[in-house]
Short mmCIF file of C-alpha atoms in Angstrom, two decimals:
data_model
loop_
_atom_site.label_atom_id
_atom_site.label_comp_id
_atom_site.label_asym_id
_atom_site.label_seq_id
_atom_site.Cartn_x
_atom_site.Cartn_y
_atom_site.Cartn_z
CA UNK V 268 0.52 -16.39 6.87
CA UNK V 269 2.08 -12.75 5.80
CA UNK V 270 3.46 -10.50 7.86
CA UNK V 271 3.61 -6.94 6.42
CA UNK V 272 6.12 -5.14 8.11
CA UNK V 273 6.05 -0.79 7.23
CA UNK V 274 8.63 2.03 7.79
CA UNK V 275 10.23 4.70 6.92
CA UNK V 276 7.43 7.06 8.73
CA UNK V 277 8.28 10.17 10.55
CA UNK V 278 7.34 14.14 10.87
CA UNK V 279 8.20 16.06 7.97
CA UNK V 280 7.07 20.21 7.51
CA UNK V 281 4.80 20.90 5.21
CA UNK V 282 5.99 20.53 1.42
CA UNK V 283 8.28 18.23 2.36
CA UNK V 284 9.24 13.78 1.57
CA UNK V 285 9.10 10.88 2.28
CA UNK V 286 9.40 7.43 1.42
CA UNK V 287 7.58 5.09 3.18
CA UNK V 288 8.15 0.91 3.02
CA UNK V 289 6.64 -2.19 2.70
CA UNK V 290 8.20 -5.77 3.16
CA UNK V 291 6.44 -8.42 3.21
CA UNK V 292 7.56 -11.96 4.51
CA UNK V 293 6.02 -15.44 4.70
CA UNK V 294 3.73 -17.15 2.29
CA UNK V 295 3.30 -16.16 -1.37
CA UNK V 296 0.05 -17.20 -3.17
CA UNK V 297 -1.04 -17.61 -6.99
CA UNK V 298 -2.17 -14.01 -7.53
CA UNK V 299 -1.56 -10.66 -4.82
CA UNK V 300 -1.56 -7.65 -4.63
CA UNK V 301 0.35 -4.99 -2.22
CA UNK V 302 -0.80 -1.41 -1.37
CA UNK V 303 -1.12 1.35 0.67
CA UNK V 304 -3.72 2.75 3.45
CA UNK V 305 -4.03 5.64 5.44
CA UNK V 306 -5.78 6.22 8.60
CA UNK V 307 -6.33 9.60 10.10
CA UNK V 308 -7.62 9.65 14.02
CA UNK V 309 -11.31 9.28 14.30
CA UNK V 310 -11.42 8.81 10.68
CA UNK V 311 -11.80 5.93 7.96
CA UNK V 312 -9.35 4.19 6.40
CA UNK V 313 -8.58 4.96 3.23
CA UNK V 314 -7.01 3.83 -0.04
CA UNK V 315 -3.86 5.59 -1.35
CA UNK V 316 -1.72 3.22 -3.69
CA UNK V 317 -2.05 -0.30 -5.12
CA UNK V 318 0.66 -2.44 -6.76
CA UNK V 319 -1.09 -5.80 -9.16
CA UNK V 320 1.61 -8.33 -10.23
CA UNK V 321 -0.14 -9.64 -12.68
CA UNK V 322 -0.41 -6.89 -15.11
CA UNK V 323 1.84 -3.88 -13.42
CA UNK V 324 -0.31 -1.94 -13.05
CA UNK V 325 -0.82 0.77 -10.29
CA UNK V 326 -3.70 2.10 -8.77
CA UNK V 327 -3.98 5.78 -6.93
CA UNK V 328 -6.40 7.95 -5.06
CA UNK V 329 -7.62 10.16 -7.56
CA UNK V 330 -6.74 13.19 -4.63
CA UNK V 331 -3.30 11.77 -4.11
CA UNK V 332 -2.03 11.29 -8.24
CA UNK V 333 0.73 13.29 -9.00
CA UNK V 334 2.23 13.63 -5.41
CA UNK V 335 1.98 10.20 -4.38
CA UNK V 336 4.17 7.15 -6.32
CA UNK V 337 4.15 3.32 -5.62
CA UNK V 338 7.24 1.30 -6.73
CA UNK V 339 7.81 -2.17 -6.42
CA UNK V 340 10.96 -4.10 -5.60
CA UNK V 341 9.59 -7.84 -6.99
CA UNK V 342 12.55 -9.90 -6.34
CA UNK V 343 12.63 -8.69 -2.52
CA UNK V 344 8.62 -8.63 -2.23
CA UNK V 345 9.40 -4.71 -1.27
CA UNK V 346 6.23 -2.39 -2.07
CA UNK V 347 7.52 1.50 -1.59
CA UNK V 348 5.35 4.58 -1.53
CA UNK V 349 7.21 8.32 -2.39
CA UNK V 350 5.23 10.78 -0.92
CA UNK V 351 6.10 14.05 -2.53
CA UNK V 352 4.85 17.76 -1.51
CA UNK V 353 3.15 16.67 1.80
CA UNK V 354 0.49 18.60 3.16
CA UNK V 355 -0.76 18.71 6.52
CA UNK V 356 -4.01 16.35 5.82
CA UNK V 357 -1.73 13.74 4.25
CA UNK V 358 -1.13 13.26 8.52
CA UNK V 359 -2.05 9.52 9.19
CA UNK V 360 -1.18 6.35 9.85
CA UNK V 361 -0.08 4.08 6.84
CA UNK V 362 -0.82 0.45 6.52
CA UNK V 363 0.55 -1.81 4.27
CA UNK V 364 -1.62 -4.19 2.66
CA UNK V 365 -1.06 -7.76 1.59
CA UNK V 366 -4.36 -9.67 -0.12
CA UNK V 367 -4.30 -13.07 -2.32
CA UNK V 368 -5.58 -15.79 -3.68
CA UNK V 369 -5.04 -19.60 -4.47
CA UNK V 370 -6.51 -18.97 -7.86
CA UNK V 371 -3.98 -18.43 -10.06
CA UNK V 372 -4.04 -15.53 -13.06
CA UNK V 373 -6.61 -13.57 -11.05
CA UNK V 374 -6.34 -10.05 -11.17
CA UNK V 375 -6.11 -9.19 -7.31
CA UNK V 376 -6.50 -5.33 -6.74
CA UNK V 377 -5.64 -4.33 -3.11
CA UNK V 378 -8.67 -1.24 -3.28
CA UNK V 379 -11.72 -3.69 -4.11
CA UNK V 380 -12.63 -7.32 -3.85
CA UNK V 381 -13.38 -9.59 -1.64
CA UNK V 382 -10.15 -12.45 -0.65
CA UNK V 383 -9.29 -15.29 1.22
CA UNK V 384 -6.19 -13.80 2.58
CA UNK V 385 -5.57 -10.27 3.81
CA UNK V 386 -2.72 -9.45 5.70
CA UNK V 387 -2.24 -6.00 7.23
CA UNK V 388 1.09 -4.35 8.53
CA UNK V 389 0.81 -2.66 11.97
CA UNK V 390 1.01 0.90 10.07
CA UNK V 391 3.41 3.78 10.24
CA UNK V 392 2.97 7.47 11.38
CA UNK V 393 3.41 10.13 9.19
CA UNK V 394 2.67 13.25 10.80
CA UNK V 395 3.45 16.94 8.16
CA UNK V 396 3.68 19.84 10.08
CA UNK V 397 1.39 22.87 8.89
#
């Protein structure tokens, strides 16, 4: 079991940063991935930012490149997301996700795919004025 755990949310004017976190305890697994969603009310969740181990690579919203950046801390399991020049849409709920496998040297991303274990964090408000 993984427990995703999220913060650094808050209310921030428009234009403004910030930086949001993801730690994630308990189990590790062969091949994982960490990321981002988003969640506005009455709407569905969405994609943002993906993290792969295995290669290092990073994956983005096409809407959200340039503003949006997703850092990883790998000895601490720490997934970050800078969120730079935020408008008043980017106003949502984040979730950080966790997915894996037990096969090893899979390339796991977290924004497609099917997994045996998905863990998600209980989220984190970001609200940007207008």
């Amino acid at each position: 079991q993984v427990q995703p755990i999220e913060s650094g949310g808050g209310l921030v004017p428009a234009g403004g940063s910030l930086r949001l976190s993801c730690a994630a305890t308990g189990r590790t697994f062969r091949s994982y991935a960490m990321g981002w969603f988003r969640q506005a009310p009455d709407q569905a969740r969405e994609f943002v930012a993906g993290f792969n181990w295995k290669d290092n690579r990073t994956y983005y919203a096409d809407s959200l490149k340039g503003r949006f950046t997703i850092s990883r801390d790998y000895a601490k399991n720490i997934v970050d997301l800078q969120m730079n020049n935020l408008k008043p849409e980017d106003t949502a709920k984040y979730f950080c996700r966790v997915v894996g496998s037990d096969v090893p040297h899979l390339e796991i991303r977290i924004d497609k795919g099917i997994y045996e274990y998905d863990f998600w964090g209980q989220g984190a408000q970001v609200t940007v004025d207008s």
